[in-house]
Coordinates of C-alpha atoms in Angstrom, one line a residue:
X1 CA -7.3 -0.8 -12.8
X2 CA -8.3 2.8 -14.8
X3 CA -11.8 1.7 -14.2
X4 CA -13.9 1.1 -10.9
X5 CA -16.2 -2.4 -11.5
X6 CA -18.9 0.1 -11.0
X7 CA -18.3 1.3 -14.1
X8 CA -19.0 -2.0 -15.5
X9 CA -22.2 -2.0 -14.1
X10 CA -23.3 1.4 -15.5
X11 CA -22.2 0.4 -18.9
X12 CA -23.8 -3.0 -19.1
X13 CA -27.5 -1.3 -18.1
X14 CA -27.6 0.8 -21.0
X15 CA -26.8 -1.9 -23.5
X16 CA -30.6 -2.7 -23.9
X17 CA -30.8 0.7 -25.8
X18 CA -28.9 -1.5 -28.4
X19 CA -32.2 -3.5 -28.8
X20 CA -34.5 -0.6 -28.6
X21 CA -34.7 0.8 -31.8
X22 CA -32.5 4.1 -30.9
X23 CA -29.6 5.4 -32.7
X24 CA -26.6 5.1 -30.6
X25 CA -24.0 7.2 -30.5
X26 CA -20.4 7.4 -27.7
X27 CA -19.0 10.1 -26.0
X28 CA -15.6 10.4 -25.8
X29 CA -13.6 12.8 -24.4
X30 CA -14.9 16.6 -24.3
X31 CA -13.1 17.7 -27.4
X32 CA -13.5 14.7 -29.5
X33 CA -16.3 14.3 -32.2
X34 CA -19.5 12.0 -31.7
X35 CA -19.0 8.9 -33.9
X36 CA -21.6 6.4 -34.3
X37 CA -21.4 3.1 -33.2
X38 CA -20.6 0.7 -36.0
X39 CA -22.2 -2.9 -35.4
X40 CA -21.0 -5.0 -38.3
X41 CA -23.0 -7.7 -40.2
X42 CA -22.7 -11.2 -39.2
X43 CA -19.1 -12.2 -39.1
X44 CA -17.7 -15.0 -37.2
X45 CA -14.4 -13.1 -36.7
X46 CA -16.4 -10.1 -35.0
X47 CA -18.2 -9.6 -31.6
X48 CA -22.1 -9.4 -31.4
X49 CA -24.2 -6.2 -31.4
X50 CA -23.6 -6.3 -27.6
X51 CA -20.3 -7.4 -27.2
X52 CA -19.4 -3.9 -30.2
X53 CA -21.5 -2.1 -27.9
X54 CA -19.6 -2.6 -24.8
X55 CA -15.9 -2.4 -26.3
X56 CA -16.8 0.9 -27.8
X57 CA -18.1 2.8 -24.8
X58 CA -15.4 1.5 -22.6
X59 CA -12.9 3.0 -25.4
X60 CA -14.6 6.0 -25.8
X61 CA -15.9 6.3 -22.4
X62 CA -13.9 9.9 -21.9
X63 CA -10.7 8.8 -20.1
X64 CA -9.2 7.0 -22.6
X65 CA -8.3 8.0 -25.7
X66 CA -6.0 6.2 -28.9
X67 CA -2.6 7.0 -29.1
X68 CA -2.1 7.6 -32.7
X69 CA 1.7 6.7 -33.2
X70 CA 1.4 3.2 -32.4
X71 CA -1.4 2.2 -35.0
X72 CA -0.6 -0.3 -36.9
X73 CA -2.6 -2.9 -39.7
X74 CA -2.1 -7.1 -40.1
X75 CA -2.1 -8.0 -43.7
X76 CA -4.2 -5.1 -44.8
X77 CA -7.0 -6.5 -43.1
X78 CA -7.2 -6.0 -39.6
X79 CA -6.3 -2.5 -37.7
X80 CA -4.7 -2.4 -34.5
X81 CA -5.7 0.4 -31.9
X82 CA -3.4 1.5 -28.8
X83 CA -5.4 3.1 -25.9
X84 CA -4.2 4.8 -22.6
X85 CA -5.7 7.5 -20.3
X86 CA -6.1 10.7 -22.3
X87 CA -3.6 9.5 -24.9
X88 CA -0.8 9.8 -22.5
X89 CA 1.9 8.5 -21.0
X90 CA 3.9 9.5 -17.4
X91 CA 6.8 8.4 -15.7
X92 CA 5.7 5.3 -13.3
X93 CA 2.5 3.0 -14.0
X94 CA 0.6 3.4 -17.0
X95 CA -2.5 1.0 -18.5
X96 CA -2.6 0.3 -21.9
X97 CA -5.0 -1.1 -23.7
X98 CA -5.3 -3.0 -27.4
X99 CA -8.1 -3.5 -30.1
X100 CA -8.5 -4.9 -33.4
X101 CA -11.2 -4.1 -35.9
X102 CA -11.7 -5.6 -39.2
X103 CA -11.2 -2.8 -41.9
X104 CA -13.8 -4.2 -44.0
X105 CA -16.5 -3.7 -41.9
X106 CA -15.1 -1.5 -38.6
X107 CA -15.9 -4.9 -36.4
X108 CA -14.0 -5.2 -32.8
X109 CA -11.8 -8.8 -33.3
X110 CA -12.5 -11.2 -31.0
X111 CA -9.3 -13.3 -31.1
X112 CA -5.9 -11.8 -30.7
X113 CA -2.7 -10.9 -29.4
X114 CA -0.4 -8.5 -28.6
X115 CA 3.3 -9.7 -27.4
X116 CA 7.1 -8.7 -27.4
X117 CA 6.2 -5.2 -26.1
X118 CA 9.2 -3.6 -25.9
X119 CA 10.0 -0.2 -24.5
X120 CA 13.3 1.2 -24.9
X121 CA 15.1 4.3 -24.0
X122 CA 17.9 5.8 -25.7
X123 CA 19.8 7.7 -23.9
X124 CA 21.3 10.3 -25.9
X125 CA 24.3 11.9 -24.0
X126 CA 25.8 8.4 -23.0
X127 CA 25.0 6.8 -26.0
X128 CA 23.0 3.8 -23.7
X129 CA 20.0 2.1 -24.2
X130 CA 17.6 0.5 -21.4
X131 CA 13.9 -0.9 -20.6
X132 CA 11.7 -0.6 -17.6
X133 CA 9.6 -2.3 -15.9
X134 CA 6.6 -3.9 -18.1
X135 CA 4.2 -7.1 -19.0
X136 CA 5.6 -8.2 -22.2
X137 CA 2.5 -9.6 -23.4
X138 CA -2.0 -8.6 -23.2
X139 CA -4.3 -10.7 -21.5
X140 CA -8.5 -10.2 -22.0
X141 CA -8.6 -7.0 -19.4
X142 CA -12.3 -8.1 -18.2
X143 CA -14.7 -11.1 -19.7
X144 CA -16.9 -7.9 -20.2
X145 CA -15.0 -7.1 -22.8
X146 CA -13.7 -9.6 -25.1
X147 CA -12.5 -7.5 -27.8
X148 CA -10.4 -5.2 -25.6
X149 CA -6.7 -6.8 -24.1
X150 CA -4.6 -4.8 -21.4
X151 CA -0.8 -4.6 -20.9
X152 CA 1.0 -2.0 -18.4
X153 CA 4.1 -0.3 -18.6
X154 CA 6.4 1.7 -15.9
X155 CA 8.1 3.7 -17.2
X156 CA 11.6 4.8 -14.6
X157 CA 12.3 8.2 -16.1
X158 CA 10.1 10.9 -18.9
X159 CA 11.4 11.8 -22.1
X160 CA 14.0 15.0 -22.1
X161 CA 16.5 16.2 -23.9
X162 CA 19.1 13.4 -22.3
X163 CA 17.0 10.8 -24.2
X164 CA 13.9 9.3 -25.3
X165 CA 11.5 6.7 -25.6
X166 CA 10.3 4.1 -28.6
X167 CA 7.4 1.6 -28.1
X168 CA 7.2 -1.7 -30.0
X169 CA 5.0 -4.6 -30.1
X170 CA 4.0 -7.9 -32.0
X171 CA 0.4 -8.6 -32.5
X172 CA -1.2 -11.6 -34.0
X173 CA -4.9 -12.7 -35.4
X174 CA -5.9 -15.2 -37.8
X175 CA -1.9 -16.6 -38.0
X176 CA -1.3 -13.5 -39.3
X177 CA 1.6 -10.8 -37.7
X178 CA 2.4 -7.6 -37.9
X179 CA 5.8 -6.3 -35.8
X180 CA 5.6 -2.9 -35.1
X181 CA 8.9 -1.2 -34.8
X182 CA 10.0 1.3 -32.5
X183 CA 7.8 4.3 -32.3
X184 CA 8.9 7.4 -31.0
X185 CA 6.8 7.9 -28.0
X186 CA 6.3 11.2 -25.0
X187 CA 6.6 10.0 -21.9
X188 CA 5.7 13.2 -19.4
X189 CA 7.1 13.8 -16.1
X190 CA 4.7 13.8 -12.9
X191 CA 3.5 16.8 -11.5
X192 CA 5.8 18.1 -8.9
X193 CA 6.3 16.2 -5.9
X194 CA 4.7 13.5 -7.2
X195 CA 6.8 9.6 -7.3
X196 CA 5.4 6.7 -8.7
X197 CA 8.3 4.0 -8.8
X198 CA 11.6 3.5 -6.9
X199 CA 14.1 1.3 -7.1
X200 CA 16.4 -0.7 -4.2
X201 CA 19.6 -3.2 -4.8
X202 CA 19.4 -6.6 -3.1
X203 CA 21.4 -9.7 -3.7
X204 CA 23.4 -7.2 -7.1
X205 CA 19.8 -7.4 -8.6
X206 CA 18.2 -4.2 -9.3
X207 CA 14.3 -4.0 -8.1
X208 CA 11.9 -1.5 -9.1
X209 CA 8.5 -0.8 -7.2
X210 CA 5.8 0.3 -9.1
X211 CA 2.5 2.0 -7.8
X212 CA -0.6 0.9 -9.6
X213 CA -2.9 4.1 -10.2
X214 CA -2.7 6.5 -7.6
X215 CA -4.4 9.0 -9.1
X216 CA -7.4 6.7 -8.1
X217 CA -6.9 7.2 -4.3
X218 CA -9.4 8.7 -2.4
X219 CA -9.7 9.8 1.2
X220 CA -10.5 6.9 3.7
X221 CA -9.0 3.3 2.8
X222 CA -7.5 2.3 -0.5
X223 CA -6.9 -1.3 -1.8
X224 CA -3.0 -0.1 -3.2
X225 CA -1.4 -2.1 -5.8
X226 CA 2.0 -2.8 -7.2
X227 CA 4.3 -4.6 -8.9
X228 CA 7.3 -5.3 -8.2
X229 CA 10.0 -6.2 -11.3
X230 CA 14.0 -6.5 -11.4
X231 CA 16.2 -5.2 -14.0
X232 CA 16.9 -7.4 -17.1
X233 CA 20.7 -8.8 -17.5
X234 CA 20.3 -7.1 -21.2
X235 CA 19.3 -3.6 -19.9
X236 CA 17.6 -2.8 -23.0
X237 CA 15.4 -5.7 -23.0
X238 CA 12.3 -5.8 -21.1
X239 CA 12.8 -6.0 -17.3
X240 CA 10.3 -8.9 -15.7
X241 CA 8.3 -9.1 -12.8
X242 CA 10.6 -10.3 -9.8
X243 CA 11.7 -14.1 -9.1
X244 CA 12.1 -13.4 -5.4
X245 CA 8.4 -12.9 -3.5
X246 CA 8.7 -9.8 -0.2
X247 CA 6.1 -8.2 1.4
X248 CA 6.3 -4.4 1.5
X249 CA 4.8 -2.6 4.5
X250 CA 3.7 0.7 4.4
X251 CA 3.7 3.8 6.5
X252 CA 2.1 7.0 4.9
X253 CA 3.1 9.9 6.3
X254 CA 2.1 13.8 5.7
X255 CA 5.3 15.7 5.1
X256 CA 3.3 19.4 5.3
X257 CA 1.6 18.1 8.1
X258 CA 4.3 17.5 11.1
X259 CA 4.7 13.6 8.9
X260 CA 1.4 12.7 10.8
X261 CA 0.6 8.9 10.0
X262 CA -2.6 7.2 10.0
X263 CA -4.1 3.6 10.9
X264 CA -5.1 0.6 9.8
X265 CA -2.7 0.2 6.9
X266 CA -2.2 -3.5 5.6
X267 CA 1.0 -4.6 4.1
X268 CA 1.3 -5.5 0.0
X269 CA 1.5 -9.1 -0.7
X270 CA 1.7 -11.1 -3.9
X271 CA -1.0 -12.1 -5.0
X272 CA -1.3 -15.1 -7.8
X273 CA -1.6 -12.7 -10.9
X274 CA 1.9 -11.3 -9.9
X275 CA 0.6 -8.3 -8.4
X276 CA 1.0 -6.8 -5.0
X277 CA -1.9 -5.6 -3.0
X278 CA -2.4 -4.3 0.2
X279 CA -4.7 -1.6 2.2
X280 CA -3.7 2.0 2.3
X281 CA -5.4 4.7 4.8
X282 CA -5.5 8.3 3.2
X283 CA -7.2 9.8 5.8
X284 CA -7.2 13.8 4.1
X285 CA -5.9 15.4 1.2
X286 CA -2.7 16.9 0.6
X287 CA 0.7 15.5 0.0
X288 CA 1.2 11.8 1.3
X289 CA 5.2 10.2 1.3
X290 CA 4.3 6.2 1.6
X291 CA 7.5 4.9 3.0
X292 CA 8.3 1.6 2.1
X293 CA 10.0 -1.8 4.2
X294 CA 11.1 -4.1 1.9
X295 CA 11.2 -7.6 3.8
X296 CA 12.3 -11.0 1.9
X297 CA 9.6 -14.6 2.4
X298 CA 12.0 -15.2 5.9
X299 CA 11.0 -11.4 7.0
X300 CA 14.2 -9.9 7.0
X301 CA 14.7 -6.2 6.3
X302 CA 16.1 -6.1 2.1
X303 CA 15.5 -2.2 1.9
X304 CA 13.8 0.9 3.5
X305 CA 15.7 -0.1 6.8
X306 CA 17.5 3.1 6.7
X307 CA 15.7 6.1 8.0
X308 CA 15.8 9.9 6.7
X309 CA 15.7 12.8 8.6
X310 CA 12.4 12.0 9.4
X311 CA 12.9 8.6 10.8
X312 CA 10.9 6.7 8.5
X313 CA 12.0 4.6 5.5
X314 CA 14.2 6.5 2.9
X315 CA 12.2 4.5 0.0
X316 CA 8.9 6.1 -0.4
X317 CA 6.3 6.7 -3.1
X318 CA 4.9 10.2 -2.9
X319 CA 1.0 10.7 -4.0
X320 CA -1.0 14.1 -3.6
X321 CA -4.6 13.2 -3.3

């Protein structure tokens, strides 16, 4: 996830300033203005002085910011809020994250939901639409904060002059609905030499292997994430996680450095949530190719069996940490 459960920890020993008598304020981000914190009146719809407390400094705590596009309001009464890091989004895996506030009184809802997101890309010189890889619905992103839901989206190509990018979404409080059309949305390309999802064909189904936050790596060992989804029938409809379950091993290797390995990798498995986790060993920085072996539950190679001219897989993610 964008955030270490340290951070957790940090923010929930501050909260007794809530109780202290001081006047609280969040930082966001270095150029963004200091708001204060608005804790609303009693409201059964609302969270609790702490509960404000803690859903505002996660969403103002300097890496994520709103995305400004893809506001929208439920019945004139509620305001939906669409976060990501820095506002942003890349090629590959992004988080995003929702919350709803009550306009009356700025209060972070409690009780909602956010479904049918929908990413599309129209492709303008073939006159095409498709999807990527994506959860179609939230879930609460941590019981620490239960006014703030998560999604994700992977997004297989940027935005460019061949085509571009709209966002929708359903969300849902009080048996009220508001379905927010197609915004226009920049998707950025990765810095150079830099691959966060890649694709293989097995059984005529397309699959598509997305890398959960590497800009989180560090030197030493990583727990490394995935998901792994196949391409929807309709291509323009959301493509799901995958019905077949593999397990992808992993071999980095240093390209600049004579493709120099390292030990004590784990493969990914799937995991109940869906996802795919394993160990990764990043022993120094630089450029790292992680080349992948795709095996099916029986263990037979699916993809990555054949080698470049290095003599590792020809399906790898590329990270520089």
């Amino acid at each position: 996830m964008i955030m270490e459960k340290r951070v957790f920890t940090r923010i929930s020993a501050i909260v007794f300033l809530l109780f202290s008598g001081f006047a609280l304020t969040a930082c966001g981000g270095s150029d963004d203005p200091v708001a204060p914190i608005n804790i609303p009146t009693e409201d059964d719809e609302c969270c609790n002085a702490e509960e404000t407390f803690l859903a505002y400094t996660f969403l103002h705590n300097g890496y994520l910011k709103e995305i400004e596009s893809l506001r929208d309001t439920i019945d004139e009464k509620y305001a939906l809020s669409v976060y990501s890091r820095g506002g942003k989004l890349h090629a590959g895996y992004n988080d995003v994250f929702f919350a709803l506030t009550k306009i009356s009184n700025q209060g972070f809802v409690r009780d909602f939901s956010v479904t049918e997101i929908s990413p599309v890309m129209t492709m303008t010189d073939k006159g095409m639409k498709h999807s990527t890889p994506t959860a179609t619905e939230s879930s609460l992103y941590d019981e620490t904060f239960p006014a703030v839901q998560h999604a994700w989206i992977s997004f297989v190509m940027s935005s460019s002059s061949m085509g571009y990018w709209e966002l929708g979404y359903k969300a849902t409080t009080q048996n009220k609905t508001v379905a927010h059309t197609g915004s226009v949305i920049e998707v950025s390309a990765n810095a150079t030499g830099q691959e966060w999802i890649k694709s293989f064909k097995y059984q005529d189904v397309n699959y598509y292997l997305s890398l959960v936050n590497p800009n989180d790596f560090q030197t030493g060992i990583n727990t490394i994430q995935a998901y792994v989804s196949q391409q929807n029938a309709e291509k323009a409809k959301p493509w799901p996680l995958a019905d077949q379950e593999f397990t992808i091993e992993i071999i980095p290797t240093m390209p600049d450095m004579g493709n120099h390995s390292s030990p004590d990798n784990v493969a990914l498995t799937k995991q109940p949530s869906g996802i795919y986790e394993g160990k990764l060993n990043l022993t120094m920085t630089g450029l790292w190719d992680i080349h992948l072996v795709v095996k099916d539950k029986e263990g037979n190679i699916v993809a990555g069996g054949e080698n470049n001219d290095s003599g590792y897989s020809n399906i790898y993610w590329s990270v520089i940490l």
